[in-house]
């Protein structure tokens, strides 16, 4: 099974077994190779002398995913025929940042570029998936990534990226509460208002933003490198049963925000116990948990419609009662 593209939604299936395979020899004209930047990179910088098979990978909801078999290594390629390289550049920077922590395994990115017929591509390391591994090991290695991945610039990231297909704004900020209120919750609330005319969730949501600072009293928040979209579809295990995380929406933020997709990740007690041994639980963790779920429920509302609205509104109403706002 291959590393595959997946949209950040719970009902998007894990990629199935590889299918639609076919082989192509290297005997192509230079003109043909120059028209295919993926093939050109693999046969030059990728140090392959022959592409032995190209296999389509199922399961992607936004991008097409392909496994390139060669005589030197295997490569995983995602392409998108309608979006420019910016989306994949954000993904590559996130993968590289996580890779550099030398903690949890991620596919190493190799190349991002534009397709000559429009759209873009990313070439990365191919990881062969194996059987499901230990949740405790996943929790421990995720915590090690959070501990190792620090930023002197504050909260944010080098570039804006996407959460699913929604833009994710990562302008640097020194204040986490301001960043999360404006760049995460506020951005999604404005989308809901503009997309659906939903003034009720917008107004209540902004009341929450204006009153949520008390949830962070006596908490020291350091910018940690986050995967940003950690649900079951973006978690796998390699052939040695070591955890692998994929398709990030990286930024530097409060480590607790990493659990915002936990409603769709299946994290168990062993995961959290192992995580908190490395990154101790902060006072008030339980009170803040739903605040981080809210960002992803709002994003699902904006992406997929009203089926997620009630979950988001329930969280907002619960906090407004708690905070007496």
Short mmCIF file of C-alpha atoms in Angstrom, two decimals:
data_model
loop_
_atom_site.label_atom_id
_atom_site.label_comp_id
_atom_site.label_asym_id
_atom_site.label_seq_id
_atom_site.Cartn_x
_atom_site.Cartn_y
_atom_site.Cartn_z
CA UNK A 1 0.00 0.00 0.00
CA UNK A 2 1.27 3.48 -0.78
CA UNK A 3 1.38 6.89 0.78
CA UNK A 4 -1.66 8.57 -0.77
CA UNK A 5 -3.30 11.95 -0.89
CA UNK A 6 -6.36 12.32 1.28
CA UNK A 7 -8.66 15.20 2.03
CA UNK A 8 -9.08 15.98 5.69
CA UNK A 9 -12.53 14.55 6.18
CA UNK A 10 -13.59 11.58 8.27
CA UNK A 11 -15.45 9.80 5.51
CA UNK A 12 -12.54 9.92 3.06
CA UNK A 13 -11.28 6.36 2.85
CA UNK A 14 -7.73 5.22 3.41
CA UNK A 15 -6.19 4.43 0.01
CA UNK A 16 -6.93 0.96 -1.27
CA UNK A 17 -4.52 -1.50 -2.86
CA UNK A 18 -2.64 -0.14 -5.84
CA UNK A 19 -4.37 -0.54 -9.14
CA UNK A 20 -4.30 0.50 -12.81
CA UNK A 21 -0.62 -0.33 -13.22
CA UNK A 22 1.30 -0.05 -16.43
CA UNK A 23 4.93 0.08 -17.45
CA UNK A 24 6.87 2.49 -19.56
CA UNK A 25 10.49 2.09 -20.66
CA UNK A 26 12.96 4.89 -20.48
CA UNK A 27 13.31 5.00 -24.26
CA UNK A 28 11.61 8.34 -24.74
CA UNK A 29 12.77 11.28 -26.77
CA UNK A 30 14.34 14.22 -24.94
CA UNK A 31 11.41 16.34 -26.09
CA UNK A 32 8.91 13.99 -24.51
CA UNK A 33 10.88 13.90 -21.27
CA UNK A 34 11.14 17.68 -21.13
CA UNK A 35 7.36 17.90 -21.41
CA UNK A 36 6.97 15.69 -18.33
CA UNK A 37 8.77 17.36 -15.40
CA UNK A 38 7.98 14.44 -13.07
CA UNK A 39 9.67 11.89 -15.33
CA UNK A 40 12.53 14.30 -15.98
CA UNK A 41 13.26 14.76 -12.25
CA UNK A 42 13.07 11.02 -11.51
CA UNK A 43 15.48 10.19 -14.36
CA UNK A 44 17.96 12.93 -13.42
CA UNK A 45 17.96 14.19 -9.85
CA UNK A 46 16.09 11.11 -8.68
CA UNK A 47 19.07 9.06 -9.95
CA UNK A 48 16.93 6.45 -11.71
CA UNK A 49 17.96 5.12 -15.11
CA UNK A 50 14.62 3.46 -15.78
CA UNK A 51 11.00 3.83 -14.67
CA UNK A 52 9.80 0.24 -14.49
CA UNK A 53 6.15 0.77 -13.58
CA UNK A 54 3.69 3.56 -12.83
CA UNK A 55 0.86 2.59 -10.52
CA UNK A 56 -2.23 4.62 -9.73
CA UNK A 57 -3.11 4.89 -6.04
CA UNK A 58 -6.75 5.12 -5.02
CA UNK A 59 -8.24 7.14 -2.19
CA UNK A 60 -7.35 10.74 -3.00
CA UNK A 61 -10.18 13.26 -2.68
CA UNK A 62 -8.40 16.38 -3.97
CA UNK A 63 -5.34 15.14 -5.86
CA UNK A 64 -4.34 12.25 -8.10
CA UNK A 65 -1.81 9.95 -6.47
CA UNK A 66 0.73 7.77 -8.28
CA UNK A 67 3.51 5.36 -7.33
CA UNK A 68 6.56 5.46 -9.62
CA UNK A 69 8.63 2.25 -9.49
CA UNK A 70 12.21 2.64 -10.74
CA UNK A 71 15.45 0.70 -10.79
CA UNK A 72 16.85 2.86 -7.98
CA UNK A 73 14.00 3.83 -5.63
CA UNK A 74 10.26 4.29 -5.43
CA UNK A 75 8.60 7.70 -5.52
CA UNK A 76 5.15 8.86 -4.51
CA UNK A 77 3.70 11.63 -6.68
CA UNK A 78 0.60 13.76 -6.22
CA UNK A 79 -0.75 15.93 -9.01
CA UNK A 80 -3.50 18.49 -9.21
CA UNK A 81 -4.65 19.70 -12.62
CA UNK A 82 -6.36 22.89 -11.42
CA UNK A 83 -4.26 24.31 -8.57
CA UNK A 84 -0.83 25.93 -8.88
CA UNK A 85 2.30 24.87 -6.98
CA UNK A 86 1.51 26.97 -3.89
CA UNK A 87 -0.58 24.23 -2.24
CA UNK A 88 2.12 21.61 -2.67
CA UNK A 89 4.84 24.07 -1.67
CA UNK A 90 3.08 24.50 1.67
CA UNK A 91 2.83 20.73 2.06
CA UNK A 92 6.50 20.24 1.18
CA UNK A 93 7.65 22.86 3.69
CA UNK A 94 5.55 21.19 6.36
CA UNK A 95 6.87 17.72 5.55
CA UNK A 96 10.43 19.02 5.55
CA UNK A 97 9.97 20.76 8.91
CA UNK A 98 8.56 17.58 10.46
CA UNK A 99 11.26 15.45 8.83
CA UNK A 100 13.99 17.68 10.28
CA UNK A 101 12.80 17.01 13.85
CA UNK A 102 14.05 13.41 13.46
CA UNK A 103 11.16 12.17 15.58
CA UNK A 104 8.10 10.66 13.90
CA UNK A 105 8.38 9.29 10.38
CA UNK A 106 7.06 11.38 7.49
CA UNK A 107 7.65 11.02 3.74
CA UNK A 108 10.59 13.16 2.71
CA UNK A 109 9.61 15.69 0.02
CA UNK A 110 11.83 15.88 -3.05
CA UNK A 111 10.36 18.28 -5.63
CA UNK A 112 7.41 20.61 -6.23
CA UNK A 113 6.65 22.16 -9.58
CA UNK A 114 4.15 23.27 -12.19
CA UNK A 115 2.73 20.97 -14.85
CA UNK A 116 3.13 22.26 -18.44
CA UNK A 117 -0.58 21.70 -19.14
CA UNK A 118 -1.66 23.49 -15.96
CA UNK A 119 -1.74 22.45 -12.34
CA UNK A 120 1.10 21.20 -10.17
CA UNK A 121 2.85 18.19 -8.67
CA UNK A 122 4.84 17.05 -5.65
CA UNK A 123 7.33 14.18 -5.62
CA UNK A 124 8.16 12.56 -2.30
CA UNK A 125 9.55 9.45 -0.73
CA UNK A 126 7.40 6.35 -1.16
CA UNK A 127 6.71 4.57 2.13
CA UNK A 128 5.39 1.04 2.11
CA UNK A 129 2.62 0.66 4.65
CA UNK A 130 2.37 -2.33 6.97
CA UNK A 131 0.11 -3.51 9.74
CA UNK A 132 -1.27 -1.21 12.41
CA UNK A 133 1.22 -0.39 15.13
CA UNK A 134 1.15 0.90 18.67
CA UNK A 135 -0.94 3.94 19.63
CA UNK A 136 1.47 4.49 22.52
CA UNK A 137 4.35 4.76 20.06
CA UNK A 138 2.34 7.21 17.97
CA UNK A 139 1.65 9.35 21.03
CA UNK A 140 5.27 9.28 22.17
CA UNK A 141 6.73 10.17 18.79
CA UNK A 142 4.17 12.90 18.16
CA UNK A 143 5.12 14.45 21.51
CA UNK A 144 8.79 14.22 20.59
CA UNK A 145 8.04 16.14 17.39
CA UNK A 146 6.21 18.81 19.37
CA UNK A 147 9.10 19.04 21.81
CA UNK A 148 11.74 19.28 19.08
CA UNK A 149 9.89 21.53 16.62
CA UNK A 150 10.16 25.05 18.01
CA UNK A 151 9.98 28.47 16.41
CA UNK A 152 11.66 31.73 17.37
CA UNK A 153 9.23 33.64 15.15
CA UNK A 154 6.14 32.88 17.23
CA UNK A 155 2.91 31.27 16.09
CA UNK A 156 2.30 30.72 12.38
CA UNK A 157 4.32 29.28 9.52
CA UNK A 158 6.60 30.29 6.67
CA UNK A 159 3.73 30.25 4.17
CA UNK A 160 -0.04 30.03 4.17
CA UNK A 161 -1.29 26.52 3.40
CA UNK A 162 -4.57 24.63 3.28
CA UNK A 163 -6.71 22.59 5.66
CA UNK A 164 -8.49 20.26 3.26
CA UNK A 165 -9.11 22.74 0.45
CA UNK A 166 -9.72 25.70 2.80
CA UNK A 167 -6.98 28.35 2.96
CA UNK A 168 -5.14 28.37 6.28
CA UNK A 169 -3.61 31.75 7.14
CA UNK A 170 -0.27 31.50 8.93
CA UNK A 171 0.91 35.09 9.36
CA UNK A 172 3.30 35.16 12.31
CA UNK A 173 2.04 36.34 15.69
CA UNK A 174 3.61 36.53 19.14
CA UNK A 175 0.23 35.97 20.83
CA UNK A 176 -1.37 32.53 20.61
CA UNK A 177 -4.83 33.61 21.79
CA UNK A 178 -4.88 36.36 19.16
CA UNK A 179 -3.56 34.01 16.47
CA UNK A 180 -6.08 31.27 17.20
CA UNK A 181 -8.92 33.73 17.50
CA UNK A 182 -8.19 35.62 14.29
CA UNK A 183 -6.40 33.19 11.96
CA UNK A 184 -8.27 30.04 12.94
CA UNK A 185 -11.72 30.55 14.48
CA UNK A 186 -12.30 34.04 13.07
CA UNK A 187 -11.35 33.06 9.53
CA UNK A 188 -13.73 30.09 9.56
CA UNK A 189 -16.56 32.15 11.07
CA UNK A 190 -16.21 34.75 8.33
CA UNK A 191 -16.31 31.99 5.71
CA UNK A 192 -19.54 30.64 7.22
CA UNK A 193 -21.10 34.10 7.20
CA UNK A 194 -20.03 34.82 3.64
CA UNK A 195 -20.82 31.37 2.26
CA UNK A 196 -24.09 30.63 4.04
CA UNK A 197 -25.22 34.01 5.36
CA UNK A 198 -24.91 32.48 8.83
CA UNK A 199 -24.84 35.58 11.01
CA UNK A 200 -25.93 33.64 14.11
CA UNK A 201 -22.86 31.40 14.28
CA UNK A 202 -20.66 34.34 13.28
CA UNK A 203 -21.90 36.60 16.08
CA UNK A 204 -21.86 33.92 18.76
CA UNK A 205 -18.47 32.70 17.62
CA UNK A 206 -16.97 36.16 17.85
CA UNK A 207 -18.39 36.58 21.34
CA UNK A 208 -16.54 33.42 22.28
CA UNK A 209 -13.30 34.71 20.73
CA UNK A 210 -13.59 37.92 22.73
CA UNK A 211 -14.04 36.00 25.99
CA UNK A 212 -11.87 32.90 25.64
CA UNK A 213 -8.66 34.28 27.21
CA UNK A 214 -9.67 33.04 30.66
CA UNK A 215 -9.40 29.46 29.39
CA UNK A 216 -5.63 29.98 29.11
CA UNK A 217 -4.93 31.40 32.58
CA UNK A 218 -1.70 30.12 34.14
CA UNK A 219 -0.71 28.31 30.94
CA UNK A 220 2.66 28.86 29.31
CA UNK A 221 2.20 28.34 25.57
CA UNK A 222 5.26 27.73 23.41
CA UNK A 223 5.07 27.51 19.61
CA UNK A 224 5.32 23.81 18.69
CA UNK A 225 5.44 22.35 15.20
CA UNK A 226 2.02 20.83 14.55
CA UNK A 227 0.94 18.44 11.83
CA UNK A 228 -2.28 20.47 11.88
CA UNK A 229 -4.72 17.91 10.44
CA UNK A 230 -4.16 14.72 12.38
CA UNK A 231 -7.02 12.32 11.76
CA UNK A 232 -7.06 8.60 11.02
CA UNK A 233 -6.76 9.12 7.25
CA UNK A 234 -3.45 10.93 7.76
CA UNK A 235 -1.95 8.32 10.10
CA UNK A 236 -0.38 5.08 8.93
CA UNK A 237 2.30 2.58 9.95
CA UNK A 238 5.26 1.44 7.89
CA UNK A 239 6.27 -2.18 7.27
CA UNK A 240 8.10 -2.15 10.63
CA UNK A 241 4.89 -0.94 12.36
CA UNK A 242 6.42 2.47 13.05
CA UNK A 243 3.93 5.37 12.91
CA UNK A 244 3.88 7.60 9.84
CA UNK A 245 1.97 10.88 9.50
CA UNK A 246 0.97 12.32 6.12
CA UNK A 247 -0.73 15.21 4.32
CA UNK A 248 0.01 17.94 6.86
CA UNK A 249 -1.38 21.42 7.34
CA UNK A 250 1.63 22.48 9.40
CA UNK A 251 2.08 25.53 11.56
CA UNK A 252 3.62 26.42 14.91
CA UNK A 253 0.97 26.55 17.60
CA UNK A 254 -0.19 25.37 21.02
CA UNK A 255 0.52 21.64 21.21
CA UNK A 256 -3.04 20.96 22.40
CA UNK A 257 -4.39 22.19 19.07
CA UNK A 258 -2.98 19.02 17.51
CA UNK A 259 -5.89 17.09 19.02
CA UNK A 260 -8.51 19.16 17.21
CA UNK A 261 -9.34 16.27 14.86
CA UNK A 262 -9.38 13.68 17.67
CA UNK A 263 -13.10 13.12 17.03
CA UNK A 264 -11.98 11.52 13.81
CA UNK A 265 -8.67 9.97 14.87
CA UNK A 266 -9.49 7.24 17.38
CA UNK A 267 -6.84 8.23 19.92
CA UNK A 268 -7.07 5.93 22.93
CA UNK A 269 -5.85 6.05 26.52
CA UNK A 270 -2.46 4.55 25.64
CA UNK A 271 -1.90 7.33 23.07
CA UNK A 272 -2.57 10.13 25.54
CA UNK A 273 -0.65 8.47 28.40
CA UNK A 274 2.45 8.13 26.21
CA UNK A 275 2.07 11.65 24.83
CA UNK A 276 1.78 13.31 28.25
CA UNK A 277 4.85 11.49 29.56
CA UNK A 278 6.88 13.51 27.07
CA UNK A 279 4.74 16.68 26.94
CA UNK A 280 3.07 17.04 30.35
CA UNK A 281 -0.59 17.95 30.43
CA UNK A 282 -1.23 21.62 31.21
CA UNK A 283 -3.76 22.83 33.75
CA UNK A 284 -7.15 23.36 32.11
CA UNK A 285 -6.52 20.92 29.24
CA UNK A 286 -10.03 19.45 29.44
CA UNK A 287 -11.65 22.89 29.38
CA UNK A 288 -9.79 23.84 26.21
CA UNK A 289 -10.25 20.57 24.33
CA UNK A 290 -13.52 21.51 22.63
CA UNK A 291 -12.11 24.90 21.67
CA UNK A 292 -9.65 23.10 19.42
CA UNK A 293 -12.32 20.77 18.05
CA UNK A 294 -14.32 23.85 17.06
CA UNK A 295 -11.86 24.95 14.38
CA UNK A 296 -12.21 21.65 12.54
CA UNK A 297 -15.99 21.44 12.93
CA UNK A 298 -16.24 24.92 11.44
CA UNK A 299 -13.97 23.89 8.59
CA UNK A 300 -16.12 20.84 7.90
CA UNK A 301 -19.20 23.06 7.95
CA UNK A 302 -17.61 25.34 5.38
CA UNK A 303 -16.40 22.46 3.21
CA UNK A 304 -19.29 20.04 3.39
CA UNK A 305 -22.35 21.90 4.55
CA UNK A 306 -24.89 22.09 7.33
CA UNK A 307 -24.38 18.57 8.69
CA UNK A 308 -21.54 19.93 10.82
CA UNK A 309 -23.19 23.18 11.90
CA UNK A 310 -24.95 21.79 14.97
CA UNK A 311 -21.69 20.36 16.37
CA UNK A 312 -19.93 23.70 15.96
CA UNK A 313 -22.83 25.68 17.42
CA UNK A 314 -23.13 23.28 20.37
CA UNK A 315 -19.48 23.89 21.27
CA UNK A 316 -19.89 27.66 20.97
CA UNK A 317 -23.05 27.69 23.10
CA UNK A 318 -21.40 25.49 25.72
CA UNK A 319 -18.46 27.87 26.07
CA UNK A 320 -20.70 30.93 26.20
CA UNK A 321 -22.58 29.35 29.12
CA UNK A 322 -19.33 28.36 30.85
CA UNK A 323 -17.83 31.81 30.42
CA UNK A 324 -21.13 33.58 31.15
CA UNK A 325 -20.58 35.63 28.01
#
